[in-house]
Coordinates of C-alpha atoms in Angstrom, one line a residue:
X186 CA -0.3 -0.1 -0.3
X187 CA 2.7 3.2 0.2
X188 CA 2.4 3.4 -3.4
X189 CA 0.0 5.6 -1.5
X190 CA 2.0 7.8 -1.0
X191 CA 2.5 9.0 -4.5
X192 CA -1.8 9.8 -5.2
X193 CA -1.1 12.8 -3.2
X194 CA -4.6 11.8 -1.0
X195 CA -3.0 11.3 2.0
X196 CA -0.2 13.5 3.7
X197 CA 3.4 12.7 5.5
X198 CA 1.5 12.4 8.8
X199 CA -0.5 9.5 7.5
X200 CA 1.7 7.4 5.3
X201 CA 4.1 7.8 8.7
X202 CA 0.8 7.2 11.0
X203 CA -0.2 3.7 8.6
X204 CA 3.4 2.4 8.5
X205 CA 3.4 2.9 12.8
X206 CA -0.4 0.9 13.1
X207 CA 1.9 -1.8 10.7
X208 CA 4.8 -1.1 12.6
X209 CA 2.9 -2.0 15.4
X210 CA 1.0 -5.0 14.2
X211 CA 4.7 -6.7 13.5
X212 CA 2.8 -8.3 9.6
X213 CA 1.8 -6.3 6.6
X214 CA -1.8 -5.8 6.2
X215 CA -2.6 -3.0 3.3
X216 CA -6.4 -2.9 4.7
X217 CA -4.4 -1.1 8.2
X218 CA -1.6 0.1 6.5
X219 CA -5.3 1.8 4.1
X220 CA -7.4 2.4 7.6
X221 CA -4.7 4.3 9.2
X222 CA -4.1 6.6 7.6
X223 CA -7.5 7.4 6.1
X224 CA -7.8 8.0 10.2
X225 CA -5.7 10.8 9.9
X226 CA -6.2 12.5 7.0
X227 CA -10.2 12.4 8.0
X228 CA -8.3 14.1 11.5
X229 CA -7.1 16.7 9.4
X230 CA -9.7 17.5 7.8
X231 CA -12.5 18.0 11.5
X232 CA -14.0 14.6 11.7
X233 CA -13.4 13.1 15.5
X234 CA -13.6 9.9 13.6
X235 CA -13.7 6.8 10.4
X236 CA -16.4 6.0 8.8
X237 CA -16.4 2.6 7.3
X238 CA -19.5 2.1 6.1
X239 CA -19.3 5.6 4.3
X240 CA -16.2 5.2 2.2
X241 CA -16.9 0.9 1.7
X242 CA -16.0 0.3 -1.5
X243 CA -16.3 3.5 -2.4
X244 CA -13.1 5.8 -4.7
X245 CA -11.8 8.0 -2.9
X246 CA -10.8 11.2 -5.0
X247 CA -8.1 13.7 -5.3
X248 CA -8.2 16.8 -7.2
X249 CA -11.3 15.4 -8.9
X250 CA -9.3 12.7 -10.0
X251 CA -10.4 9.0 -8.2
X252 CA -7.6 8.6 -6.8
X253 CA -7.7 4.5 -5.5
X254 CA -10.9 1.9 -4.2
X255 CA -11.4 1.2 -0.8
X256 CA -12.3 -2.4 -0.2
X257 CA -15.7 -3.3 0.8
X258 CA -17.0 -2.6 4.6
X259 CA -17.8 -5.7 5.9
X260 CA -14.7 -7.4 4.1
X261 CA -12.0 -4.5 5.9
X262 CA -13.9 -4.7 9.0
X263 CA -13.1 -8.4 9.1
X264 CA -9.5 -7.4 8.3
X265 CA -9.0 -4.5 10.9
X266 CA -11.1 -6.9 14.4
X267 CA -8.1 -10.0 13.3
X268 CA -5.6 -7.4 14.7
X269 CA -4.0 -7.0 16.7
X270 CA -4.5 -2.7 17.7
X271 CA -7.2 -2.6 17.0
X272 CA -9.8 -3.4 19.6
X273 CA -13.6 -2.1 20.8
X274 CA -14.8 0.8 22.3
X275 CA -13.4 0.8 26.1
X276 CA -10.5 -0.5 24.8
X277 CA -6.3 0.6 25.7
X278 CA -5.9 0.0 21.6
X279 CA -4.2 1.8 19.4
X280 CA -7.0 2.3 17.5
X281 CA -11.1 2.2 18.4
X282 CA -14.0 0.7 16.1
X283 CA -17.0 0.4 17.2
X284 CA -20.5 -0.9 16.8
X285 CA -21.6 1.0 13.6
X286 CA -17.9 0.8 12.1
X287 CA -16.5 3.9 13.1
X288 CA -13.2 3.9 13.7
X289 CA -11.1 6.3 15.3
X290 CA -8.1 7.1 16.7
X291 CA -8.9 6.1 20.5
X292 CA -7.2 9.1 21.7
X293 CA -9.9 10.9 20.7
X294 CA -12.4 8.6 20.9
X295 CA -11.5 9.0 24.3
X296 CA -12.8 12.4 24.0
X297 CA -15.9 11.7 22.8
X298 CA -16.2 8.8 25.3
X299 CA -15.8 11.0 28.7
X300 CA -17.8 14.6 27.0
X301 CA -20.9 11.9 26.2
X302 CA -20.6 11.1 29.9
X303 CA -20.0 14.6 31.3
X304 CA -23.2 15.6 29.6
X305 CA -25.0 12.6 30.9
X306 CA -24.6 13.0 33.6
X307 CA -25.0 16.4 34.2
X308 CA -28.5 16.7 32.3
X309 CA -29.7 14.8 35.0
X310 CA -28.8 17.4 36.8
X311 CA -30.3 20.6 38.7
X312 CA -30.2 22.6 41.1
X313 CA -32.5 21.5 44.0
X314 CA -32.0 24.0 46.1
X315 CA -33.2 26.6 43.2
X316 CA -35.9 29.4 44.8
X317 CA -38.8 29.5 41.6
X318 CA -40.4 32.6 44.1
X319 CA -37.8 34.0 43.3
X320 CA -36.4 33.2 40.4
X321 CA -40.5 33.9 38.7
X322 CA -40.0 37.3 40.1
X323 CA -36.6 38.1 38.7
X324 CA -37.9 36.3 35.3
X325 CA -40.6 38.8 35.2
X326 CA -38.8 42.0 35.5
X327 CA -36.2 41.8 32.8
X328 CA -38.5 39.8 30.9
X329 CA -41.5 42.2 31.1
X330 CA -42.1 41.7 27.8
X331 CA -41.5 37.7 26.8
X332 CA -43.2 36.4 30.8
X333 CA -47.2 36.9 30.4
X334 CA -49.6 34.8 32.4
X335 CA -52.1 33.4 30.6
X336 CA -52.0 31.8 27.6
X337 CA -49.5 32.9 26.3
X338 CA -46.4 30.2 25.9
X339 CA -42.7 32.6 27.3
X340 CA -40.8 34.0 24.8
X341 CA -37.5 32.0 23.9
X342 CA -35.0 34.0 25.7
X343 CA -37.0 34.2 28.7
X344 CA -37.1 30.6 28.1
X345 CA -33.5 29.6 28.0
X346 CA -32.7 32.6 31.2
X347 CA -34.9 30.0 33.1
X348 CA -33.5 26.5 31.7
X349 CA -29.4 28.2 32.6
X350 CA -30.9 29.0 35.7
X351 CA -33.2 25.6 36.1
X352 CA -30.2 22.6 34.9
X353 CA -26.5 22.2 35.9
X354 CA -26.0 22.0 31.3
X355 CA -27.6 24.7 29.2
X356 CA -27.3 25.6 25.4
X357 CA -29.1 28.4 24.3
X358 CA -28.2 28.3 20.0
X359 CA -29.4 30.8 17.6
X360 CA -29.0 33.0 14.6
X361 CA -27.2 36.5 14.6
X362 CA -28.8 39.0 16.6
X363 CA -31.2 36.0 19.1
X364 CA -29.7 38.0 21.7
X365 CA -27.4 35.0 23.1
X366 CA -25.1 37.7 24.0
X367 CA -26.8 40.1 24.8
X368 CA -29.0 37.9 27.3
X369 CA -25.8 36.3 29.4
X370 CA -25.9 40.0 31.4
X371 CA -29.6 38.3 32.5
X372 CA -28.8 35.0 33.6
X373 CA -25.8 36.2 35.7
X374 CA -27.8 38.6 37.7
X375 CA -30.9 36.0 37.9
X376 CA -27.6 33.6 39.4
X377 CA -26.8 36.0 41.4
X378 CA -30.2 36.6 43.1
X379 CA -30.4 33.5 44.0
X380 CA -27.3 33.2 46.1
X381 CA -27.3 37.0 47.5
X382 CA -26.1 36.0 51.3
X383 CA -23.7 33.5 49.1
X384 CA -20.7 34.2 47.5
X385 CA -20.9 32.7 43.8
X386 CA -17.9 32.6 41.0
X387 CA -18.2 33.6 37.8
X388 CA -16.5 32.4 35.0
X389 CA -16.8 33.9 31.3
X390 CA -15.0 32.3 28.6
X391 CA -14.7 32.0 24.3
X392 CA -12.4 30.2 22.6
X393 CA -10.7 33.2 20.5
X394 CA -9.4 36.8 22.3
X395 CA -11.4 38.5 19.6
X396 CA -15.3 36.8 20.6
X397 CA -14.0 36.7 25.1
X398 CA -13.8 40.6 23.9
X399 CA -16.8 40.6 22.9
X400 CA -19.0 38.7 25.4
X401 CA -16.4 40.9 27.8
X402 CA -18.6 44.5 25.6
X403 CA -21.5 43.1 26.1
X404 CA -21.9 42.2 29.6
X405 CA -20.4 45.3 29.6
X406 CA -23.3 47.3 27.8
X407 CA -26.0 45.3 29.2
X408 CA -25.4 45.5 32.4
X409 CA -25.9 48.9 32.7
X410 CA -29.1 49.1 32.0
X411 CA -31.0 45.5 34.0
X412 CA -33.2 45.7 35.7
X413 CA -32.1 44.2 39.8
X414 CA -30.2 46.0 42.4
X415 CA -26.3 47.9 42.6
X416 CA -25.7 45.4 44.4
X417 CA -26.4 42.4 41.9
X418 CA -24.7 44.7 38.9
X419 CA -21.3 45.2 41.2
X420 CA -21.6 41.8 41.7
X421 CA -21.6 40.6 37.8
X422 CA -17.7 39.9 36.4
X423 CA -17.2 41.7 33.3
X424 CA -13.6 40.5 32.7
X425 CA -13.8 37.6 30.0
X426 CA -10.7 35.2 28.8
X427 CA -9.8 32.0 27.0
X428 CA -11.2 29.3 27.3
X429 CA -7.4 27.6 27.3
X430 CA -6.7 30.8 29.2
X431 CA -9.3 29.7 31.8
X432 CA -7.9 26.0 31.8
X433 CA -4.1 27.8 32.4
X434 CA -2.4 26.3 29.5
X435 CA 1.1 24.8 30.4
X436 CA 4.2 26.2 28.3
X437 CA 5.1 23.5 26.0
X438 CA 3.0 21.0 27.6
X439 CA -0.9 19.9 25.2
X440 CA -1.8 19.3 29.8
X441 CA -3.4 22.0 31.6
X442 CA -3.1 23.3 35.1
X443 CA -7.5 22.8 35.9
X444 CA -8.4 18.6 34.3
X445 CA -10.5 16.0 35.9
X446 CA -8.2 16.2 38.9
X447 CA -7.9 19.7 39.9
X448 CA -11.3 20.9 38.9
X449 CA -11.4 24.9 38.4
X450 CA -12.5 27.2 41.4
X451 CA -16.0 28.7 40.2
X452 CA -19.9 28.2 40.1
X453 CA -20.4 29.0 37.0
X454 CA -18.3 29.0 33.9
X455 CA -20.8 30.6 31.0
X456 CA -18.7 30.0 27.7
X457 CA -19.4 31.6 24.2
X458 CA -18.4 31.3 20.4
X459 CA -19.1 27.8 20.9
X460 CA -19.9 26.4 17.6
X461 CA -15.6 27.4 17.0
X462 CA -14.7 24.4 20.6
X463 CA -13.8 21.4 18.7
X464 CA -14.5 18.0 21.4
X465 CA -10.7 17.8 22.9
X466 CA -11.7 21.0 23.9
X467 CA -14.7 21.3 25.3
X468 CA -13.6 17.2 26.3
X469 CA -11.4 18.8 28.6
X470 CA -13.4 22.2 29.7
X471 CA -16.8 20.0 31.2
X472 CA -14.3 17.4 33.1
X473 CA -12.8 20.7 34.9
X474 CA -15.6 20.8 36.0
X475 CA -16.9 21.3 39.7
X476 CA -19.3 18.0 40.2
X477 CA -22.0 21.5 41.5
X478 CA -21.1 23.7 38.6
X479 CA -23.5 25.0 36.0
X480 CA -22.4 25.5 32.4
X481 CA -24.0 27.7 29.9
X482 CA -22.8 27.1 26.8
X483 CA -24.0 29.5 24.2
X484 CA -23.3 30.0 20.2
X485 CA -24.3 29.1 16.7
X486 CA -25.2 25.5 15.4
X487 CA -25.0 26.2 12.1
X488 CA -22.6 28.8 11.9
X489 CA -18.6 27.0 10.7
X490 CA -17.8 24.1 12.9
X491 CA -13.5 24.5 14.8
X492 CA -11.4 24.5 13.0
X493 CA -10.0 20.8 15.0
X494 CA -11.4 18.2 14.9
X495 CA -15.6 17.5 15.7
X496 CA -18.6 20.3 15.6
X497 CA -20.2 19.9 18.4
X498 CA -22.0 22.6 19.2
X499 CA -24.1 21.1 15.8
X500 CA -23.5 17.9 17.3
X501 CA -25.5 17.7 20.3
X502 CA -28.0 20.5 19.0
X503 CA -29.6 17.8 16.1
X504 CA -29.7 15.0 19.2
X505 CA -31.9 17.6 21.0
X506 CA -35.0 15.0 19.1
X507 CA -37.7 17.8 21.1
X508 CA -39.4 14.7 23.2
X509 CA -40.8 16.5 26.0
X510 CA -39.5 17.8 29.2
X511 CA -39.0 15.8 32.5
X512 CA -42.4 16.1 35.2
X513 CA -40.6 17.8 36.8
X514 CA -38.5 19.6 34.2
X515 CA -42.1 20.6 33.3
X516 CA -43.7 21.3 37.0
X517 CA -41.0 24.3 37.8
X518 CA -42.1 25.8 34.6
X519 CA -45.8 26.1 35.4
X520 CA -45.0 27.1 38.8
X521 CA -42.7 30.6 37.4
X522 CA -44.8 31.5 33.5
X523 CA -47.6 30.3 35.5
X524 CA -48.3 28.3 31.9
X525 CA -49.8 25.1 31.0
X526 CA -47.4 23.1 28.5
X527 CA -49.8 20.5 28.3
X528 CA -49.2 16.5 29.4
X529 CA -48.4 16.0 25.5
X530 CA -45.0 18.1 26.5
X531 CA -44.1 15.5 30.5
X532 CA -42.8 12.3 30.1
X533 CA -41.7 9.7 33.0
X534 CA -38.4 9.2 30.9
X535 CA -35.0 10.3 32.5
X536 CA -33.8 14.7 31.2
X537 CA -31.9 13.8 27.8
X538 CA -30.5 16.3 25.9
X539 CA -34.2 18.5 24.5
X540 CA -34.8 19.8 28.2
X541 CA -31.0 21.4 28.2
X542 CA -31.0 23.4 24.9
X543 CA -32.9 26.0 23.4
X544 CA -32.5 27.4 20.1
X545 CA -33.6 31.3 19.7
X546 CA -35.0 32.0 16.8
X547 CA -36.1 36.1 17.1
X548 CA -33.5 38.3 15.0
X549 CA -33.7 41.4 17.7
X550 CA -30.8 42.8 14.6
X551 CA -32.8 41.3 11.9
X552 CA -36.1 42.2 10.9
X553 CA -38.4 40.1 8.5
X554 CA -37.4 42.2 5.3
X555 CA -33.6 42.1 6.0
X556 CA -32.4 40.7 2.9
X557 CA -29.8 39.5 5.1
X558 CA -31.8 37.8 6.8
X559 CA -33.9 36.1 4.5
X560 CA -30.8 35.3 2.3
X561 CA -29.4 33.5 5.6
X562 CA -32.1 31.4 6.3
X563 CA -32.3 30.2 2.7
X564 CA -28.9 29.6 2.8
X565 CA -29.3 28.1 5.8
X566 CA -31.6 25.3 4.2
X567 CA -29.1 24.8 1.4
X568 CA -32.1 26.4 -1.5
X569 CA -29.6 28.2 -3.0
X570 CA -32.5 29.0 -5.5
X571 CA -34.1 31.2 -2.8
X572 CA -30.9 32.2 -2.1
X573 CA -29.7 33.4 -5.8
X574 CA -33.8 34.4 -6.4
X575 CA -32.8 37.2 -3.9
X576 CA -29.8 38.0 -4.3
X577 CA -30.6 39.1 -7.6
X578 CA -34.0 41.7 -6.1
X579 CA -33.0 45.3 -6.3
X580 CA -35.1 45.0 -3.3
X581 CA -32.8 44.2 -1.3
X582 CA -30.9 46.7 0.3
X583 CA -28.4 45.7 2.9
X584 CA -27.5 42.4 0.6
X585 CA -26.3 42.3 -3.1
X586 CA -24.7 39.8 -5.2
X587 CA -22.4 40.3 -8.1
X588 CA -21.3 38.1 -10.2
X589 CA -17.0 38.8 -10.9
X590 CA -16.1 39.0 -14.5
X591 CA -13.4 36.0 -15.5
X592 CA -11.8 38.7 -18.1
X593 CA -11.6 41.0 -16.1
X594 CA -9.1 41.8 -13.8
X595 CA -9.9 41.3 -10.4
X596 CA -7.9 45.1 -8.8
X597 CA -10.0 46.5 -11.6
X598 CA -12.8 44.8 -9.9
X599 CA -12.2 45.7 -6.3
X600 CA -11.0 48.9 -6.3
X601 CA -13.5 50.5 -5.4
X602 CA -14.6 49.6 -3.1
X603 CA -11.5 48.7 -0.7
X604 CA -11.2 52.4 -1.5
X605 CA -14.1 53.7 -0.1
X606 CA -14.0 50.3 2.7
X607 CA -10.8 51.2 3.7
X608 CA -10.0 55.7 3.8
X609 CA -12.4 55.6 6.8
X610 CA -9.9 54.9 9.4
X611 CA -6.3 55.5 7.7
X612 CA -7.9 59.1 8.4
X613 CA -8.2 59.0 12.3
X614 CA -6.3 61.3 14.5
X615 CA -6.6 58.3 17.8
X616 CA -5.6 54.8 18.2
X617 CA -9.2 54.4 19.3
X618 CA -10.6 55.4 16.7
X619 CA -8.8 54.2 13.9
X620 CA -9.5 50.4 15.7
X621 CA -13.4 51.5 15.4
X622 CA -13.3 52.3 12.0
X623 CA -11.5 49.4 10.8
X624 CA -14.0 47.2 13.2
X625 CA -17.2 49.2 10.2
X626 CA -15.9 47.8 6.9
X627 CA -14.3 44.0 5.8
X628 CA -12.8 41.5 2.7
X629 CA -14.2 37.7 4.0
X630 CA -12.2 35.1 1.5
X631 CA -13.4 31.3 1.3
X632 CA -9.5 30.1 0.3
X633 CA -6.0 31.7 2.2
X634 CA -4.5 31.0 -1.6
X635 CA -5.5 31.9 -5.5
X636 CA -6.8 34.0 -7.0
X637 CA -9.5 34.3 -5.2
X638 CA -7.7 33.9 -1.3
X639 CA -7.1 36.1 1.5
X640 CA -3.0 36.3 0.4
X641 CA -3.7 37.8 -3.3
X642 CA -6.0 39.5 -2.1
X643 CA -4.3 41.6 1.2
X644 CA -1.3 42.5 -1.5
X645 CA -4.1 43.4 -3.8
X646 CA -5.6 45.8 -1.3
X647 CA -2.3 46.7 -0.4
X648 CA -1.1 48.2 -3.4
X649 CA -4.2 50.4 -4.3
X650 CA -4.5 52.0 -0.6
X651 CA -0.3 52.6 -1.4
X652 CA -1.3 54.1 -5.1
X653 CA -3.4 56.3 -4.0
X654 CA -2.0 57.3 -2.0
X655 CA -3.1 56.0 1.3
X656 CA -0.6 54.8 2.4
X657 CA 3.5 54.2 2.8
X658 CA 3.9 50.9 1.8
X659 CA 7.1 51.0 0.6
X660 CA 8.5 49.6 4.3
X661 CA 7.5 46.1 5.8
X662 CA 6.1 48.3 8.3
X663 CA 4.0 51.3 7.7
X664 CA 1.7 54.1 9.3
X665 CA -1.9 52.6 9.2
X666 CA -0.8 48.8 8.2
X667 CA -3.8 46.8 9.7
X668 CA -2.2 43.3 11.2
X669 CA -3.7 40.0 13.1
X670 CA -1.7 38.0 15.8
X671 CA -2.3 34.0 14.3
X672 CA -1.4 32.4 17.3
X673 CA -1.8 32.9 21.4
X674 CA 0.8 35.4 22.8
X675 CA 0.1 35.0 26.9
X676 CA 3.2 37.3 27.4
X677 CA 1.8 40.1 25.6
X678 CA -1.4 39.3 26.3
X679 CA -2.2 38.6 22.5
X680 CA -4.6 36.6 21.3
X681 CA -5.4 34.5 18.0
X682 CA -7.9 36.7 16.7
X683 CA -6.3 39.4 17.6
X684 CA -6.3 43.2 15.1
X685 CA -3.8 46.4 15.9
X686 CA -3.1 48.7 13.1
X687 CA 0.4 50.1 13.1
X688 CA 1.0 54.1 13.2
X689 CA 3.0 57.0 14.6
X690 CA 3.7 57.4 18.2
X691 CA 3.7 61.0 18.7
X692 CA 5.2 60.9 22.3
X693 CA 7.9 57.9 21.5
X694 CA 9.6 60.0 18.4
X695 CA 6.8 59.0 15.9
X696 CA 8.2 56.1 15.7
X697 CA 5.8 53.2 14.7
X698 CA 4.1 50.9 17.4
X699 CA 0.9 48.3 17.0
X700 CA -2.3 49.4 18.3
X701 CA -4.1 46.5 20.2
X702 CA -8.2 47.3 21.8
X703 CA -7.4 47.2 25.1
X704 CA -10.6 47.1 27.2
X705 CA -9.4 48.0 30.6
X706 CA -6.8 50.6 29.0
X707 CA -8.5 51.2 25.9
X708 CA -5.4 50.4 23.4
X709 CA -2.3 48.7 24.4
X710 CA 1.1 48.7 22.1
X711 CA 3.6 47.1 20.8
X712 CA 6.9 48.0 19.5
X713 CA 6.6 45.3 15.6
X714 CA 9.6 43.5 17.0
X715 CA 7.7 42.0 19.3
X716 CA 5.0 40.3 18.0
X717 CA 5.7 37.1 16.5
X718 CA 3.5 35.4 14.7
X719 CA 1.3 37.9 12.6
X720 CA -0.4 39.2 8.8
X721 CA -1.9 41.3 7.2
X722 CA -5.6 42.1 7.5
X723 CA -7.6 44.1 4.7
X724 CA -8.5 40.5 3.7
X725 CA -9.4 37.6 6.3
X726 CA -10.5 34.3 5.9
X727 CA -14.8 33.3 6.6
X728 CA -13.0 30.9 9.7
X729 CA -11.4 33.4 11.0
X730 CA -13.8 36.1 11.5
X731 CA -15.5 34.0 13.5
X732 CA -16.6 35.8 16.7
X733 CA -16.3 39.6 14.9
X734 CA -18.5 41.3 13.0
X735 CA -18.5 44.8 10.9
X736 CA -21.0 47.0 9.7
X737 CA -20.0 46.5 6.1
X738 CA -18.9 42.9 5.0
X739 CA -18.0 42.2 1.1
X740 CA -18.0 38.5 0.9
X741 CA -15.5 37.7 -2.4
X742 CA -16.1 34.0 -3.3
X743 CA -13.1 31.7 -5.7
X744 CA -13.8 31.5 -9.3
X745 CA -13.9 27.8 -8.5
X746 CA -15.6 25.1 -6.3
X747 CA -13.4 24.5 -3.7
X748 CA -14.5 21.4 -0.8
X749 CA -14.0 24.4 1.8
X750 CA -17.0 26.2 0.4
X751 CA -20.5 24.6 1.5
X752 CA -23.1 26.4 3.0
X753 CA -21.4 26.8 7.1
X754 CA -19.1 29.2 5.4
X755 CA -21.1 30.7 2.8
X756 CA -24.0 31.2 5.9
X757 CA -21.4 32.1 8.4
X758 CA -19.3 34.8 6.2
X759 CA -22.4 35.8 4.7
X760 CA -23.4 36.6 8.6
X761 CA -20.4 38.5 10.3
X762 CA -22.7 42.2 7.8
X763 CA -24.2 44.1 11.2
X764 CA -25.5 46.7 8.1
X765 CA -25.0 45.3 4.7
X766 CA -22.6 42.4 2.5
X767 CA -22.0 42.1 -0.2
X768 CA -20.9 38.8 -2.4
X769 CA -18.8 38.4 -5.4
X770 CA -17.9 35.7 -7.3
X771 CA -20.3 33.1 -9.4
X772 CA -23.6 32.4 -9.8
X773 CA -23.3 28.9 -10.6
X774 CA -20.0 28.2 -7.6
X775 CA -22.7 29.7 -5.7
X776 CA -25.3 27.8 -5.8
X777 CA -22.9 24.8 -5.6
X778 CA -21.7 26.0 -2.5
X779 CA -24.9 26.5 -0.9
X780 CA -25.6 22.9 -1.6
X781 CA -22.6 20.5 0.1
X782 CA -23.3 20.8 3.4
X783 CA -20.8 19.5 5.9
X784 CA -20.2 16.7 7.3
X785 CA -18.3 15.2 9.8
X786 CA -18.1 12.2 11.5
X787 CA -18.5 11.3 14.9
X788 CA -19.9 9.2 17.3
X789 CA -21.4 11.8 19.0
X790 CA -24.9 12.5 17.9
X791 CA -25.8 8.7 17.8
X792 CA -24.8 8.9 21.5
X793 CA -26.1 11.2 22.7
X794 CA -29.8 10.7 20.7
X795 CA -30.0 6.9 22.8

């Protein structure tokens, strides 16, 4: 099977892992070599496991050409079962094959199994000491329009807040503008009112520094107008950090300071932008929680999944089959909201994921007549016909589609948009103003490389701005250069996704410094030589834009279809815009991307559904 190395379908790492498995087996087993190489390949693409039933007997293609044909599933499973390196779930073997023909690297089977067990245990738990009268008063005060007595069911925002307080594990999912982040302050107020005479320790976190900063800003803004006492407002924390920082990253180690032996010292943990959290990190976070701690998870299940393996939020939300609530949960709902949910909602079986997941639907940012709202929903459904039809209608001012002429130089196409979008921040007089103005517009790309990729577009924009005398890019560092940090630097307090702008510092010899937003001090600055891993960011990938919002977005699609161009990527790109989005590309590429749904293999959904 060594000829697989020449197909281009596998990386050096994939082949190395396959060779290691065969070496451990001690004999040449072609089916094992292929399975091990594929497990490694699929893991690097974001899959937790390799579904043999899915690819058994099929041709694996690379660059549009068939590279090889996989064995039939039954024969493949039979061959793997006879090896010493493939075990059943629970066995300590390098590879694990479950009863549904899913093959895992042991480490990723363990992450999944650990996460399933932790979630199943937590969904059975609730706060036995909850004061339902106090909770009712708080919900009616904080959600006055949502908690109407009588025949009206409670609004989903109020129901989400109730679930977060009542359950030890809760998920609040919803699209842009549905109020996920803004209700966090209300949920924290309710938690604090329940424990008014006790000390309640709360942690706020997100997968990236940018997302943590946005969560922090949202809570600071929201708590000012909360209908609760000043003493409660003062106790609401507004410091957020990355999940890695919360768990205590140990330099040069894959382990964290807080883990299943050394628990986090918090009573409540709030996680925002959870769609970006991979299965390994979510497993480690869940096992670090104290037994009586509550966790509230927020995110958009329809957004792009994490870069690493797993689509945790999507899998958990999909496992919510609306199978009803337990009798105890239904009675508590009735007491708090004075609304009879009906006997069809109650069941005697143990709690399921359904009881812990609330999916917000109403968008407070986009009205029903919003083009962004309508197109993003069509994209989410995989309805390419409706999405392209809506994009072509002139009546929507907040979203437009432009067919980019294939024969026309790209620079000519984007010149006007680049000058219009970036002139504002270059004219600002202070770093804070420049940072705020820069976030009003961004170019988002599906790809990193190629004529429509981030690298090319950044160079084109740089040249356009220089030719129009808006910047002087004769040196690597120049006034106005925007940069994005690509990896966490705990010494500097800069994190993956942080964006800064290079400007002259008038008080230090007019030297160039890179300014980043800082919640406590407004901005923080560094000499360019102190930055380690960064890139210019007039344009960024849609993946990197997660956790960010911009007033206006130019979403630039490639000139041909790519495996990464999916409906989730298009949906995520569109919903980064608060005011308007222009989609530039080719209709056939757009349609094909909307039809392609990201599929990540894992057993998390099945395990939580049973």
